[in-house]
């Protein structure tokens, strides 16, 4: 297998992986391409490398930026942007935790509207499960960063 083939396999796998997290496959492919790159890339360069339209790349980049996985770099005197990956799995996990915390807040707010104590208990149980998940993930991140 050539290096080009290896890159294509990785980019496709990243697209498939992030799609399993309900992100668009193109977003995962763009992220994979950015991770493999040695320098920031333009939307045109990303589109050409992946066979995606500039619009599809633009949407993917916005999604990656919203997750904290990429950043855009304005080019002075131009409307063009360069894009670079800024994080790895830790960034993705941290962003996922933020979204999960929002979900927990919604679950907790639902307990006030539950029809009975059983429904309220079920909502609390689901919220507690996700709180445990976030707590475990946060502990793992702290230990990777050298904290306790």
mmCIF file of N, CA and C in Angstrom:
data_model
loop_
_atom_site.group_PDB
_atom_site.id
_atom_site.type_symbol
_atom_site.label_atom_id
_atom_site.label_comp_id
_atom_site.label_asym_id
_atom_site.label_seq_id
_atom_site.Cartn_x
_atom_site.Cartn_y
_atom_site.Cartn_z
ATOM 1 N N UNK A 1 0.843 -1.182 0.000
ATOM 2 C CA UNK A 1 0.000 0.000 0.000
ATOM 3 C C UNK A 1 0.887 1.244 0.000
ATOM 4 N N UNK A 2 0.544 2.202 -0.798
ATOM 5 C CA UNK A 2 1.344 3.416 -0.886
ATOM 6 C C UNK A 2 0.938 4.401 0.211
ATOM 7 N N UNK A 3 1.762 5.428 0.390
ATOM 8 C CA UNK A 3 1.453 6.470 1.365
ATOM 9 C C UNK A 3 0.127 7.140 1.028
ATOM 10 N N UNK A 4 -0.122 7.378 -0.247
ATOM 11 C CA UNK A 4 -1.382 7.980 -0.674
ATOM 12 C C UNK A 4 -2.550 7.079 -0.282
ATOM 13 N N UNK A 5 -2.389 5.773 -0.481
ATOM 14 C CA UNK A 5 -3.433 4.829 -0.084
ATOM 15 C C UNK A 5 -3.638 4.842 1.425
ATOM 16 N N UNK A 6 -2.554 4.884 2.179
ATOM 17 C CA UNK A 6 -2.648 4.934 3.642
ATOM 18 C C UNK A 6 -3.420 6.179 4.080
ATOM 19 N N UNK A 7 -3.116 7.312 3.449
ATOM 20 C CA UNK A 7 -3.793 8.561 3.783
ATOM 21 C C UNK A 7 -5.285 8.452 3.486
ATOM 22 N N UNK A 8 -5.621 7.890 2.333
ATOM 23 C CA UNK A 8 -7.027 7.752 1.945
ATOM 24 C C UNK A 8 -7.777 6.842 2.916
ATOM 25 N N UNK A 9 -7.132 5.764 3.329
ATOM 26 C CA UNK A 9 -7.753 4.845 4.285
ATOM 27 C C UNK A 9 -7.995 5.566 5.607
ATOM 28 N N UNK A 10 -7.010 6.330 6.072
ATOM 29 C CA UNK A 10 -7.158 7.065 7.331
ATOM 30 C C UNK A 10 -8.287 8.094 7.232
ATOM 31 N N UNK A 11 -8.303 8.871 6.164
ATOM 32 C CA UNK A 11 -9.313 9.918 5.994
ATOM 33 C C UNK A 11 -10.708 9.291 5.948
ATOM 34 N N UNK A 12 -10.852 8.182 5.233
ATOM 35 C CA UNK A 12 -12.143 7.491 5.170
ATOM 36 C C UNK A 12 -12.533 6.955 6.541
ATOM 37 N N UNK A 13 -11.582 6.366 7.247
ATOM 38 C CA UNK A 13 -11.862 5.832 8.583
ATOM 39 C C UNK A 13 -12.272 6.943 9.540
ATOM 40 N N UNK A 14 -11.628 8.092 9.443
ATOM 41 C CA UNK A 14 -11.997 9.212 10.311
ATOM 42 C C UNK A 14 -13.410 9.686 9.986
ATOM 43 N N UNK A 15 -13.749 9.714 8.702
ATOM 44 C CA UNK A 15 -15.115 10.074 8.310
ATOM 45 C C UNK A 15 -16.130 9.090 8.866
ATOM 46 N N UNK A 16 -15.825 7.802 8.757
ATOM 47 C CA UNK A 16 -16.728 6.774 9.281
ATOM 48 C C UNK A 16 -16.844 6.864 10.797
ATOM 49 N N UNK A 17 -15.728 7.097 11.462
ATOM 50 C CA UNK A 17 -15.734 7.176 12.919
ATOM 51 C C UNK A 17 -16.589 8.346 13.408
ATOM 52 N N UNK A 18 -16.354 9.530 12.864
ATOM 53 C CA UNK A 18 -17.134 10.684 13.322
ATOM 54 C C UNK A 18 -18.594 10.562 12.903
ATOM 55 N N UNK A 19 -18.872 9.865 11.805
ATOM 56 C CA UNK A 19 -20.263 9.620 11.420
ATOM 57 C C UNK A 19 -20.962 8.757 12.475
ATOM 58 N N UNK A 20 -20.222 7.869 13.111
ATOM 59 C CA UNK A 20 -20.813 7.046 14.166
ATOM 60 C C UNK A 20 -21.180 7.891 15.387
ATOM 61 N N UNK A 21 -20.646 9.104 15.457
ATOM 62 C CA UNK A 21 -20.984 10.052 16.525
ATOM 63 C C UNK A 21 -21.998 11.081 16.033
ATOM 64 N N UNK A 22 -22.651 10.777 14.928
ATOM 65 C CA UNK A 22 -23.675 11.629 14.328
ATOM 66 C C UNK A 22 -23.147 12.950 13.780
ATOM 67 N N UNK A 23 -21.901 12.962 13.397
ATOM 68 C CA UNK A 23 -21.358 14.094 12.658
ATOM 69 C C UNK A 23 -21.337 13.695 11.185
ATOM 70 N N UNK A 24 -21.450 14.664 10.289
ATOM 71 C CA UNK A 24 -21.405 14.318 8.868
ATOM 72 C C UNK A 24 -20.084 13.640 8.498
ATOM 73 N N UNK A 25 -20.173 12.661 7.633
ATOM 74 C CA UNK A 25 -18.980 11.930 7.180
ATOM 75 C C UNK A 25 -17.952 12.900 6.581
ATOM 76 N N UNK A 26 -18.425 13.902 5.837
ATOM 77 C CA UNK A 26 -17.500 14.875 5.245
ATOM 78 C C UNK A 26 -16.725 15.615 6.333
ATOM 79 N N UNK A 27 -17.360 15.898 7.457
ATOM 80 C CA UNK A 27 -16.682 16.577 8.562
ATOM 81 C C UNK A 27 -15.529 15.715 9.071
ATOM 82 N N UNK A 28 -15.782 14.438 9.233
ATOM 83 C CA UNK A 28 -14.720 13.530 9.674
ATOM 84 C C UNK A 28 -13.604 13.426 8.656
ATOM 85 N N UNK A 29 -13.951 13.403 7.390
ATOM 86 C CA UNK A 29 -12.933 13.317 6.350
ATOM 87 C C UNK A 29 -12.066 14.578 6.332
ATOM 88 N N UNK A 30 -12.706 15.749 6.462
ATOM 89 C CA UNK A 30 -11.933 16.991 6.513
ATOM 90 C C UNK A 30 -11.024 16.986 7.728
ATOM 91 N N UNK A 31 -11.539 16.538 8.872
ATOM 92 C CA UNK A 31 -10.714 16.480 10.077
ATOM 93 C C UNK A 31 -9.523 15.551 9.874
ATOM 94 N N UNK A 32 -9.762 14.400 9.275
ATOM 95 C CA UNK A 32 -8.673 13.470 8.992
ATOM 96 C C UNK A 32 -7.616 14.095 8.099
ATOM 97 N N UNK A 33 -8.058 14.795 7.069
ATOM 98 C CA UNK A 33 -7.112 15.458 6.156
ATOM 99 C C UNK A 33 -6.304 16.525 6.898
ATOM 100 N N UNK A 34 -6.975 17.287 7.756
ATOM 101 C CA UNK A 34 -6.270 18.316 8.530
ATOM 102 C C UNK A 34 -5.256 17.702 9.488
ATOM 103 N N UNK A 35 -5.619 16.595 10.119
ATOM 104 C CA UNK A 35 -4.697 15.939 11.053
ATOM 105 C C UNK A 35 -3.439 15.445 10.352
ATOM 106 N N UNK A 36 -3.585 15.010 9.114
ATOM 107 C CA UNK A 36 -2.433 14.493 8.366
ATOM 108 C C UNK A 36 -1.546 15.588 7.790
ATOM 109 N N UNK A 37 -2.106 16.791 7.654
ATOM 110 C CA UNK A 37 -1.366 17.883 7.022
ATOM 111 C C UNK A 37 -0.286 18.454 7.906
ATOM 112 N N UNK A 38 0.749 18.979 7.266
ATOM 113 C CA UNK A 38 1.860 19.577 8.011
ATOM 114 C C UNK A 38 1.692 21.078 8.197
ATOM 115 N N UNK A 39 0.688 21.662 7.505
ATOM 116 C CA UNK A 39 0.456 23.098 7.620
ATOM 117 C C UNK A 39 -1.024 23.378 7.378
ATOM 118 N N UNK A 40 -1.498 24.566 7.755
ATOM 119 C CA UNK A 40 -2.900 24.915 7.502
ATOM 120 C C UNK A 40 -3.224 24.808 6.014
ATOM 121 N N UNK A 41 -4.490 24.499 5.720
ATOM 122 C CA UNK A 41 -4.921 24.310 4.336
ATOM 123 C C UNK A 41 -6.088 25.235 4.014
ATOM 124 N N UNK A 42 -6.197 25.590 2.752
ATOM 125 C CA UNK A 42 -7.329 26.394 2.305
ATOM 126 C C UNK A 42 -8.528 25.486 2.051
ATOM 127 N N UNK A 43 -9.713 26.087 1.979
ATOM 128 C CA UNK A 43 -10.911 25.316 1.665
ATOM 129 C C UNK A 43 -10.788 24.678 0.287
ATOM 130 N N UNK A 44 -10.211 25.417 -0.663
ATOM 131 C CA UNK A 44 -10.031 24.873 -2.011
ATOM 132 C C UNK A 44 -9.114 23.652 -1.998
ATOM 133 N N UNK A 45 -8.017 23.749 -1.268
ATOM 134 C CA UNK A 45 -7.067 22.631 -1.191
ATOM 135 C C UNK A 45 -7.727 21.411 -0.568
ATOM 136 N N UNK A 46 -8.481 21.627 0.520
ATOM 137 C CA UNK A 46 -9.176 20.519 1.177
ATOM 138 C C UNK A 46 -10.199 19.888 0.240
ATOM 139 N N UNK A 47 -10.961 20.733 -0.447
ATOM 140 C CA UNK A 47 -11.966 20.221 -1.369
ATOM 141 C C UNK A 47 -11.356 19.396 -2.486
ATOM 142 N N UNK A 48 -10.256 19.894 -3.045
ATOM 143 C CA UNK A 48 -9.589 19.168 -4.134
ATOM 144 C C UNK A 48 -9.030 17.836 -3.645
ATOM 145 N N UNK A 49 -8.454 17.823 -2.455
ATOM 146 C CA UNK A 49 -7.859 16.599 -1.924
ATOM 147 C C UNK A 49 -8.911 15.542 -1.600
ATOM 148 N N UNK A 50 -10.108 16.001 -1.216
ATOM 149 C CA UNK A 50 -11.144 15.070 -0.761
ATOM 150 C C UNK A 50 -12.257 14.844 -1.779
ATOM 151 N N UNK A 51 -12.218 15.592 -2.870
ATOM 152 C CA UNK A 51 -13.292 15.478 -3.854
ATOM 153 C C UNK A 51 -14.612 16.027 -3.339
ATOM 154 N N UNK A 52 -14.535 17.075 -2.518
ATOM 155 C CA UNK A 52 -15.718 17.713 -1.953
ATOM 156 C C UNK A 52 -15.861 19.120 -2.502
ATOM 157 N N UNK A 53 -17.091 19.616 -2.546
ATOM 158 C CA UNK A 53 -17.312 20.997 -2.979
ATOM 159 C C UNK A 53 -16.817 21.951 -1.904
ATOM 160 N N UNK A 54 -16.569 23.190 -2.314
ATOM 161 C CA UNK A 54 -16.125 24.201 -1.358
ATOM 162 C C UNK A 54 -17.200 24.414 -0.287
ATOM 163 N N UNK A 55 -18.466 24.325 -0.683
ATOM 164 C CA UNK A 55 -19.557 24.464 0.276
ATOM 165 C C UNK A 55 -19.550 23.354 1.317
ATOM 166 N N UNK A 56 -19.337 22.120 0.863
ATOM 167 C CA UNK A 56 -19.291 20.992 1.792
ATOM 168 C C UNK A 56 -18.117 21.134 2.757
ATOM 169 N N UNK A 57 -16.985 21.594 2.252
ATOM 170 C CA UNK A 57 -15.810 21.797 3.099
ATOM 171 C C UNK A 57 -16.081 22.918 4.098
ATOM 172 N N UNK A 58 -16.722 23.982 3.645
ATOM 173 C CA UNK A 58 -17.029 25.107 4.523
ATOM 174 C C UNK A 58 -17.929 24.678 5.680
ATOM 175 N N UNK A 59 -18.963 23.891 5.379
ATOM 176 C CA UNK A 59 -19.854 23.387 6.426
ATOM 177 C C UNK A 59 -19.079 22.494 7.394
ATOM 178 N N UNK A 60 -18.230 21.629 6.853
ATOM 179 C CA UNK A 60 -17.427 20.731 7.695
ATOM 180 C C UNK A 60 -16.496 21.527 8.610
ATOM 181 N N UNK A 61 -15.866 22.546 8.066
ATOM 182 C CA UNK A 61 -14.949 23.368 8.863
ATOM 183 C C UNK A 61 -15.712 24.072 9.984
ATOM 184 N N UNK A 62 -16.892 24.613 9.686
ATOM 185 C CA UNK A 62 -17.688 25.265 10.741
ATOM 186 C C UNK A 62 -18.011 24.274 11.856
ATOM 187 N N UNK A 63 -18.354 23.053 11.483
ATOM 188 C CA UNK A 63 -18.657 22.024 12.482
ATOM 189 C C UNK A 63 -17.420 21.705 13.326
ATOM 190 N N UNK A 64 -16.278 21.549 12.676
ATOM 191 C CA UNK A 64 -15.043 21.260 13.400
ATOM 192 C C UNK A 64 -14.670 22.396 14.338
ATOM 193 N N UNK A 65 -14.836 23.621 13.894
ATOM 194 C CA UNK A 65 -14.542 24.779 14.746
ATOM 195 C C UNK A 65 -15.484 24.787 15.945
ATOM 196 N N UNK A 66 -16.763 24.477 15.721
ATOM 197 C CA UNK A 66 -17.727 24.472 16.831
ATOM 198 C C UNK A 66 -17.394 23.409 17.873
ATOM 199 N N UNK A 67 -16.752 22.329 17.447
ATOM 200 C CA UNK A 67 -16.346 21.266 18.368
ATOM 201 C C UNK A 67 -14.969 21.536 18.971
ATOM 202 N N UNK A 68 -14.313 22.593 18.557
ATOM 203 C CA UNK A 68 -12.981 22.898 19.075
ATOM 204 C C UNK A 68 -11.890 22.046 18.471
ATOM 205 N N UNK A 69 -12.157 21.456 17.310
ATOM 206 C CA UNK A 69 -11.188 20.565 16.681
ATOM 207 C C UNK A 69 -10.369 21.238 15.588
ATOM 208 N N UNK A 70 -10.780 22.415 15.181
ATOM 209 C CA UNK A 70 -10.048 23.148 14.138
ATOM 210 C C UNK A 70 -10.180 24.636 14.420
ATOM 211 N N UNK A 71 -9.280 25.380 13.811
ATOM 212 C CA UNK A 71 -9.395 26.841 13.891
ATOM 213 C C UNK A 71 -9.143 27.398 12.507
ATOM 214 N N UNK A 72 -9.747 28.543 12.264
ATOM 215 C CA UNK A 72 -9.542 29.219 10.987
ATOM 216 C C UNK A 72 -8.545 30.345 11.184
ATOM 217 N N UNK A 73 -7.775 30.584 10.141
ATOM 218 C CA UNK A 73 -6.743 31.615 10.172
ATOM 219 C C UNK A 73 -7.040 32.590 9.031
ATOM 220 N N UNK A 74 -7.500 33.797 9.361
ATOM 221 C CA UNK A 74 -7.779 34.775 8.297
ATOM 222 C C UNK A 74 -6.497 35.161 7.562
ATOM 223 N N UNK A 75 -6.624 35.434 6.289
ATOM 224 C CA UNK A 75 -5.493 35.867 5.477
ATOM 225 C C UNK A 75 -5.614 37.370 5.244
ATOM 226 N N UNK A 76 -4.648 38.147 5.704
ATOM 227 C CA UNK A 76 -4.724 39.601 5.563
ATOM 228 C C UNK A 76 -4.955 40.006 4.103
ATOM 229 N N UNK A 77 -5.900 40.930 3.916
ATOM 230 C CA UNK A 77 -6.182 41.444 2.583
ATOM 231 C C UNK A 77 -6.975 40.492 1.707
ATOM 232 N N UNK A 78 -7.527 39.428 2.294
ATOM 233 C CA UNK A 78 -8.255 38.436 1.520
ATOM 234 C C UNK A 78 -9.421 37.907 2.341
ATOM 235 N N UNK A 79 -10.442 37.418 1.651
ATOM 236 C CA UNK A 79 -11.558 36.780 2.344
ATOM 237 C C UNK A 79 -11.265 35.296 2.587
ATOM 238 N N UNK A 80 -10.152 34.822 2.051
ATOM 239 C CA UNK A 80 -9.807 33.409 2.196
ATOM 240 C C UNK A 80 -9.346 33.104 3.615
ATOM 241 N N UNK A 81 -9.642 31.885 3.989
ATOM 242 C CA UNK A 81 -9.230 31.396 5.300
ATOM 243 C C UNK A 81 -8.374 30.165 5.124
ATOM 244 N N UNK A 82 -7.451 29.991 6.036
ATOM 245 C CA UNK A 82 -6.747 28.722 6.148
ATOM 246 C C UNK A 82 -7.323 28.017 7.369
ATOM 247 N N UNK A 83 -7.226 26.701 7.373
ATOM 248 C CA UNK A 83 -7.787 25.896 8.450
ATOM 249 C C UNK A 83 -6.717 24.943 8.946
ATOM 250 N N UNK A 84 -6.674 24.763 10.269
ATOM 251 C CA UNK A 84 -5.759 23.770 10.825
ATOM 252 C C UNK A 84 -6.441 23.035 11.966
ATOM 253 N N UNK A 85 -6.059 21.787 12.132
ATOM 254 C CA UNK A 85 -6.533 20.994 13.268
ATOM 255 C C UNK A 85 -5.839 21.515 14.516
ATOM 256 N N UNK A 86 -6.594 21.649 15.595
ATOM 257 C CA UNK A 86 -6.004 22.161 16.829
ATOM 258 C C UNK A 86 -6.057 21.173 17.974
ATOM 259 N N UNK A 87 -6.712 20.072 17.788
ATOM 260 C CA UNK A 87 -6.799 19.140 18.894
ATOM 261 C C UNK A 87 -6.891 17.720 18.414
ATOM 262 N N UNK A 88 -6.773 16.873 19.335
ATOM 263 C CA UNK A 88 -6.910 15.457 19.045
ATOM 264 C C UNK A 88 -8.098 14.906 19.786
ATOM 265 N N UNK A 89 -7.998 13.674 20.204
ATOM 266 C CA UNK A 89 -9.103 13.004 20.871
ATOM 267 C C UNK A 89 -9.490 13.717 22.164
ATOM 268 N N UNK A 90 -8.512 14.288 22.867
ATOM 269 C CA UNK A 90 -8.829 14.996 24.112
ATOM 270 C C UNK A 90 -9.773 16.158 23.848
ATOM 271 N N UNK A 91 -9.525 16.904 22.756
ATOM 272 C CA UNK A 91 -10.408 18.013 22.411
ATOM 273 C C UNK A 91 -11.807 17.502 22.091
ATOM 274 N N UNK A 92 -11.887 16.417 21.348
ATOM 275 C CA UNK A 92 -13.173 15.844 20.980
ATOM 276 C C UNK A 92 -13.927 15.376 22.213
ATOM 277 N N UNK A 93 -13.222 14.718 23.128
ATOM 278 C CA UNK A 93 -13.846 14.253 24.360
ATOM 279 C C UNK A 93 -14.317 15.428 25.208
ATOM 280 N N UNK A 94 -13.502 16.452 25.325
ATOM 281 C CA UNK A 94 -13.891 17.629 26.108
ATOM 282 C C UNK A 94 -15.116 18.310 25.495
ATOM 283 N N UNK A 95 -15.151 18.415 24.180
ATOM 284 C CA UNK A 95 -16.311 19.014 23.508
ATOM 285 C C UNK A 95 -17.544 18.141 23.721
ATOM 286 N N UNK A 96 -17.367 16.833 23.657
ATOM 287 C CA UNK A 96 -18.479 15.917 23.915
ATOM 288 C C UNK A 96 -19.010 16.060 25.329
ATOM 289 N N UNK A 97 -18.114 16.297 26.267
ATOM 290 C CA UNK A 97 -18.540 16.502 27.653
ATOM 291 C C UNK A 97 -19.404 17.749 27.776
ATOM 292 N N UNK A 98 -19.032 18.808 27.074
ATOM 293 C CA UNK A 98 -19.836 20.031 27.126
ATOM 294 C C UNK A 98 -21.239 19.779 26.598
ATOM 295 N N UNK A 99 -21.331 19.054 25.508
ATOM 296 C CA UNK A 99 -22.647 18.733 24.947
ATOM 297 C C UNK A 99 -23.418 17.813 25.889
ATOM 298 N N UNK A 100 -22.742 16.893 26.525
ATOM 299 C CA UNK A 100 -23.408 15.987 27.467
ATOM 300 C C UNK A 100 -23.894 16.755 28.686
ATOM 301 N N UNK A 101 -23.127 17.729 29.150
ATOM 302 C CA UNK A 101 -23.580 18.553 30.278
ATOM 303 C C UNK A 101 -24.863 19.302 29.926
ATOM 304 N N UNK A 102 -24.954 19.792 28.690
ATOM 305 C CA UNK A 102 -26.185 20.464 28.251
ATOM 306 C C UNK A 102 -27.352 19.478 28.276
ATOM 307 N N UNK A 103 -27.111 18.245 27.825
ATOM 308 C CA UNK A 103 -28.130 17.202 27.849
ATOM 309 C C UNK A 103 -28.564 16.920 29.282
ATOM 310 N N UNK A 104 -27.618 16.865 30.201
ATOM 311 C CA UNK A 104 -27.928 16.619 31.609
ATOM 312 C C UNK A 104 -28.819 17.739 32.156
ATOM 313 N N UNK A 105 -28.507 18.983 31.795
ATOM 314 C CA UNK A 105 -29.336 20.105 32.258
ATOM 315 C C UNK A 105 -30.773 19.963 31.759
ATOM 316 N N UNK A 106 -30.940 19.533 30.515
ATOM 317 C CA UNK A 106 -32.286 19.327 29.969
ATOM 318 C C UNK A 106 -32.987 18.205 30.739
ATOM 319 N N UNK A 107 -32.284 17.108 30.976
ATOM 320 C CA UNK A 107 -32.877 16.006 31.736
ATOM 321 C C UNK A 107 -33.305 16.464 33.129
ATOM 322 N N UNK A 108 -32.429 17.197 33.806
ATOM 323 C CA UNK A 108 -32.740 17.673 35.164
ATOM 324 C C UNK A 108 -33.948 18.610 35.144
ATOM 325 N N UNK A 109 -34.033 19.461 34.114
ATOM 326 C CA UNK A 109 -35.180 20.375 34.042
ATOM 327 C C UNK A 109 -36.477 19.609 33.797
ATOM 328 N N UNK A 110 -36.393 18.466 33.137
ATOM 329 C CA UNK A 110 -37.578 17.660 32.866
ATOM 330 C C UNK A 110 -38.179 17.027 34.106
ATOM 331 N N UNK A 111 -37.380 16.852 35.137
ATOM 332 C CA UNK A 111 -37.920 16.226 36.348
ATOM 333 C C UNK A 111 -39.043 17.071 36.959
ATOM 334 N N UNK A 112 -38.996 18.382 36.746
ATOM 335 C CA UNK A 112 -40.056 19.264 37.274
ATOM 336 C C UNK A 112 -41.370 19.068 36.523
ATOM 337 N N UNK A 113 -41.300 18.549 35.308
ATOM 338 C CA UNK A 113 -42.488 18.390 34.474
ATOM 339 C C UNK A 113 -42.979 16.947 34.409
ATOM 340 N N UNK A 114 -42.308 16.054 35.087
ATOM 341 C CA UNK A 114 -42.662 14.638 35.023
ATOM 342 C C UNK A 114 -44.075 14.417 35.566
ATOM 343 N N UNK A 115 -44.773 13.441 34.979
ATOM 344 C CA UNK A 115 -46.156 13.166 35.375
ATOM 345 C C UNK A 115 -46.266 12.575 36.772
ATOM 346 N N UNK A 116 -45.240 11.829 37.188
ATOM 347 C CA UNK A 116 -45.301 11.231 38.520
ATOM 348 C C UNK A 116 -43.885 11.006 39.045
ATOM 349 N N UNK A 117 -43.794 10.448 40.236
ATOM 350 C CA UNK A 117 -42.493 10.232 40.862
ATOM 351 C C UNK A 117 -41.654 9.216 40.094
ATOM 352 N N UNK A 118 -42.300 8.214 39.483
ATOM 353 C CA UNK A 118 -41.552 7.213 38.708
ATOM 354 C C UNK A 118 -40.875 7.862 37.499
ATOM 355 N N UNK A 119 -41.593 8.722 36.815
ATOM 356 C CA UNK A 119 -41.017 9.401 35.650
ATOM 357 C C UNK A 119 -39.888 10.327 36.084
ATOM 358 N N UNK A 120 -40.091 11.044 37.192
ATOM 359 C CA UNK A 120 -39.038 11.926 37.707
ATOM 360 C C UNK A 120 -37.815 11.120 38.113
ATOM 361 N N UNK A 121 -38.036 9.970 38.733
ATOM 362 C CA UNK A 121 -36.914 9.113 39.139
ATOM 363 C C UNK A 121 -36.168 8.595 37.915
ATOM 364 N N UNK A 122 -36.911 8.236 36.867
ATOM 365 C CA UNK A 122 -36.273 7.748 35.639
ATOM 366 C C UNK A 122 -35.406 8.848 35.025
ATOM 367 N N UNK A 123 -35.907 10.056 34.949
ATOM 368 C CA UNK A 123 -35.119 11.179 34.431
ATOM 369 C C UNK A 123 -33.873 11.417 35.271
ATOM 370 N N UNK A 124 -34.038 11.359 36.579
ATOM 371 C CA UNK A 124 -32.884 11.552 37.474
ATOM 372 C C UNK A 124 -31.857 10.445 37.289
ATOM 373 N N UNK A 125 -32.327 9.219 37.078
ATOM 374 C CA UNK A 125 -31.417 8.094 36.888
ATOM 375 C C UNK A 125 -30.614 8.250 35.585
ATOM 376 N N UNK A 126 -31.285 8.664 34.528
ATOM 377 C CA UNK A 126 -30.591 8.870 33.249
ATOM 378 C C UNK A 126 -29.576 10.006 33.394
ATOM 379 N N UNK A 127 -29.984 11.101 34.043
ATOM 380 C CA UNK A 127 -29.071 12.227 34.255
ATOM 381 C C UNK A 127 -27.859 11.795 35.081
ATOM 382 N N UNK A 128 -28.100 11.004 36.122
ATOM 383 C CA UNK A 128 -26.994 10.539 36.970
ATOM 384 C C UNK A 128 -26.039 9.650 36.185
ATOM 385 N N UNK A 129 -26.577 8.819 35.289
ATOM 386 C CA UNK A 129 -25.720 7.981 34.457
ATOM 387 C C UNK A 129 -24.793 8.846 33.616
ATOM 388 N N UNK A 130 -25.354 9.851 32.948
ATOM 389 C CA UNK A 130 -24.529 10.708 32.100
ATOM 390 C C UNK A 130 -23.562 11.563 32.917
ATOM 391 N N UNK A 131 -23.953 11.944 34.133
ATOM 392 C CA UNK A 131 -23.024 12.659 35.007
ATOM 393 C C UNK A 131 -21.839 11.773 35.368
ATOM 394 N N UNK A 132 -22.098 10.498 35.626
ATOM 395 C CA UNK A 132 -21.006 9.553 35.927
ATOM 396 C C UNK A 132 -20.082 9.402 34.729
ATOM 397 N N UNK A 133 -20.666 9.346 33.542
ATOM 398 C CA UNK A 133 -19.884 9.245 32.310
ATOM 399 C C UNK A 133 -18.962 10.456 32.153
ATOM 400 N N UNK A 134 -19.506 11.653 32.341
ATOM 401 C CA UNK A 134 -18.703 12.868 32.213
ATOM 402 C C UNK A 134 -17.640 12.916 33.303
ATOM 403 N N UNK A 135 -18.001 12.564 34.534
ATOM 404 C CA UNK A 135 -17.030 12.563 35.632
ATOM 405 C C UNK A 135 -15.867 11.618 35.334
ATOM 406 N N UNK A 136 -16.167 10.424 34.835
ATOM 407 C CA UNK A 136 -15.104 9.458 34.508
ATOM 408 C C UNK A 136 -14.218 9.993 33.386
ATOM 409 N N UNK A 137 -14.830 10.589 32.395
ATOM 410 C CA UNK A 137 -14.054 11.159 31.291
ATOM 411 C C UNK A 137 -13.180 12.313 31.750
ATOM 412 N N UNK A 138 -13.710 13.157 32.611
ATOM 413 C CA UNK A 138 -12.930 14.274 33.146
ATOM 414 C C UNK A 138 -11.750 13.775 33.976
ATOM 415 N N UNK A 139 -11.980 12.738 34.757
ATOM 416 C CA UNK A 139 -10.890 12.161 35.551
ATOM 417 C C UNK A 139 -9.801 11.606 34.630
ATOM 418 N N UNK A 140 -10.206 10.956 33.558
ATOM 419 C CA UNK A 140 -9.238 10.419 32.598
ATOM 420 C C UNK A 140 -8.435 11.557 31.956
ATOM 421 N N UNK A 141 -9.106 12.626 31.576
ATOM 422 C CA UNK A 141 -8.401 13.765 30.978
ATOM 423 C C UNK A 141 -7.417 14.382 31.964
ATOM 424 N N UNK A 142 -7.837 14.539 33.216
ATOM 425 C CA UNK A 142 -6.932 15.108 34.234
ATOM 426 C C UNK A 142 -5.702 14.232 34.417
ATOM 427 N N UNK A 143 -5.890 12.912 34.452
ATOM 428 C CA UNK A 143 -4.742 12.026 34.652
ATOM 429 C C UNK A 143 -3.798 12.064 33.453
ATOM 430 N N UNK A 144 -4.334 12.210 32.249
ATOM 431 C CA UNK A 144 -3.488 12.316 31.049
ATOM 432 C C UNK A 144 -2.684 13.610 31.055
ATOM 433 N N UNK A 145 -3.266 14.640 31.662
ATOM 434 C CA UNK A 145 -2.582 15.939 31.718
ATOM 435 C C UNK A 145 -1.645 16.044 32.909
ATOM 436 N N UNK A 146 -1.561 14.979 33.697
ATOM 437 C CA UNK A 146 -0.641 14.983 34.840
ATOM 438 C C UNK A 146 -1.264 15.436 36.133
ATOM 439 N N UNK A 147 -2.573 15.677 36.130
ATOM 440 C CA UNK A 147 -3.270 16.079 37.356
ATOM 441 C C UNK A 147 -3.836 14.867 38.044
ATOM 442 N N UNK A 148 -4.516 15.092 39.142
ATOM 443 C CA UNK A 148 -5.133 13.973 39.876
ATOM 444 C C UNK A 148 -6.615 14.049 39.837
#
